[in-house]
Amino acid sequence: EEMPEPKGQPIKIIVYVDASHLQDLLKCTNVTGIFVLLNNTPIRWIFKRQKTVETGTYGSELSAARVATEIIIELRYHLRMIGVPLDDSAMLLGDNMSVVINTTLPSSVLKKKANAISHHKIRENIAGKIMKFAFCKV
C-alpha cells in the first residue's frame, strides 16, 4: 500500500518507559509503565504486568524498553499511513543507565543470552534511526 504525501508540521514522538521489579511479590512479576507523547501531548499510557518473570532489574527494564520500541514502530506506521509528517526519530527515555548504554553503544556486549531478543529489537531500531534511546533521571 502506498503512503499519502505528508502534510503539515512534523510531529515529535517522545516515549517514557520504566519497569518496577518484583511489584507483585506473591507472583514474582514486574510491572511495565509506558507514557507516549505527541508534540508534548499525552496520547497513550500503559501500565501492565509483564508476562515473563525476570530475575533482575536489568531484564525487566529491557523487556519494558522492547515493548515501548514496538509501540513506537506501531505509532510511526499509523501516523505515516494517514499522511502525518514525522520528526526524524522518536525519542525513547528510560531511567536504567545500564539498559540505555547496552542498547545504544555498538561496542557494548550483551552479557545475558536470555535477553537477546529484546536487546536486538531495540538495537535494530536505533541503528535504523527509527528511534533514539536516552537516559532520563527520574
XYZ file of C-alpha atoms in Angstrom, residues 14-129:
116
model
C 8.501 11.020 22.896
C 8.055 7.838 24.943
C 8.935 7.373 28.608
C 9.468 3.810 29.824
C 10.027 2.282 33.247
C 9.686 -1.077 34.935
C 9.020 -1.873 38.560
C 10.928 -5.019 39.509
C 9.031 -7.536 41.686
C 5.979 -5.345 42.133
C 3.903 -8.427 42.970
C 5.937 -10.463 45.490
C 3.443 -13.335 45.504
C 3.672 -13.997 41.742
C 7.206 -12.526 41.295
C 6.095 -10.365 38.381
C 7.227 -6.947 37.213
C 5.137 -4.028 36.010
C 5.848 -2.047 32.830
C 4.943 1.636 32.620
C 4.935 3.444 29.263
C 3.858 7.036 28.617
C 3.548 8.279 24.988
C 3.564 11.944 23.934
C 2.964 13.507 20.516
C 4.311 17.086 20.454
C 4.242 17.057 24.296
C 0.573 15.975 24.350
C -0.128 12.687 26.161
C -1.932 10.257 23.863
C -1.350 6.847 25.409
C -0.209 5.325 28.667
C 0.213 1.700 29.566
C 0.719 0.072 32.944
C 0.637 -3.696 32.800
C 2.112 -6.766 34.395
C 4.937 -8.326 32.404
C 4.311 -11.820 31.080
C 7.812 -13.029 31.900
C 9.450 -13.456 35.285
C 12.797 -11.680 35.350
C 15.466 -12.351 37.947
C 16.828 -8.808 37.960
C 16.037 -5.196 37.310
C 18.046 -5.197 34.071
C 15.843 -7.872 32.473
C 12.583 -6.206 33.455
C 13.768 -2.779 32.242
C 14.989 -4.289 28.954
C 11.666 -6.070 28.449
C 9.779 -2.816 29.084
C 12.013 -0.979 26.591
C 11.252 -3.646 23.957
C 7.501 -3.150 24.445
C 7.986 0.637 24.163
C 10.003 0.098 20.963
C 7.146 -1.918 19.464
C 4.698 0.853 20.389
C 6.928 3.420 18.646
C 7.054 1.275 15.492
C 3.262 0.855 15.520
C 2.585 4.550 16.158
C 5.003 5.712 13.434
C 3.359 3.356 10.947
C -0.179 4.537 11.771
C 0.775 8.217 11.582
C 2.595 7.766 8.270
C -0.375 5.879 6.794
C -2.708 8.826 7.449
C -0.228 11.346 5.996
C 1.234 12.849 9.169
C 4.862 14.018 8.750
C 7.204 12.750 11.462
C 10.252 14.281 13.043
C 13.418 12.320 12.246
C 13.460 9.785 15.087
C 11.217 9.078 18.032
C 12.797 9.623 21.461
C 12.662 6.780 23.981
C 13.598 7.825 27.523
C 14.402 5.313 30.259
C 15.753 5.509 33.802
C 18.099 2.499 33.728
C 21.556 3.602 32.601
C 22.746 0.015 32.011
C 19.939 -0.716 29.550
C 20.416 2.591 27.707
C 24.187 2.156 27.363
C 23.988 -1.531 26.439
C 21.457 -0.943 23.665
C 22.856 2.294 22.221
C 26.604 1.693 22.097
C 27.610 -0.689 19.299
C 30.741 -1.643 21.241
C 28.791 -2.930 24.262
C 28.359 -6.681 24.633
C 25.191 -8.458 25.717
C 26.004 -10.458 28.831
C 22.711 -12.292 29.305
C 21.648 -14.515 26.448
C 18.063 -14.725 27.778
C 17.605 -11.020 26.966
C 18.892 -11.296 23.388
C 15.542 -10.831 21.607
C 14.681 -7.627 23.476
C 18.236 -6.355 23.135
C 18.415 -6.881 19.373
C 14.919 -5.466 18.756
C 15.912 -2.212 20.447
C 19.352 -2.021 18.805
C 17.909 -2.701 15.352
C 15.539 0.258 15.634
C 18.215 2.571 16.998
C 20.551 1.605 14.123
C 17.692 2.149 11.643
C 17.153 5.666 13.061
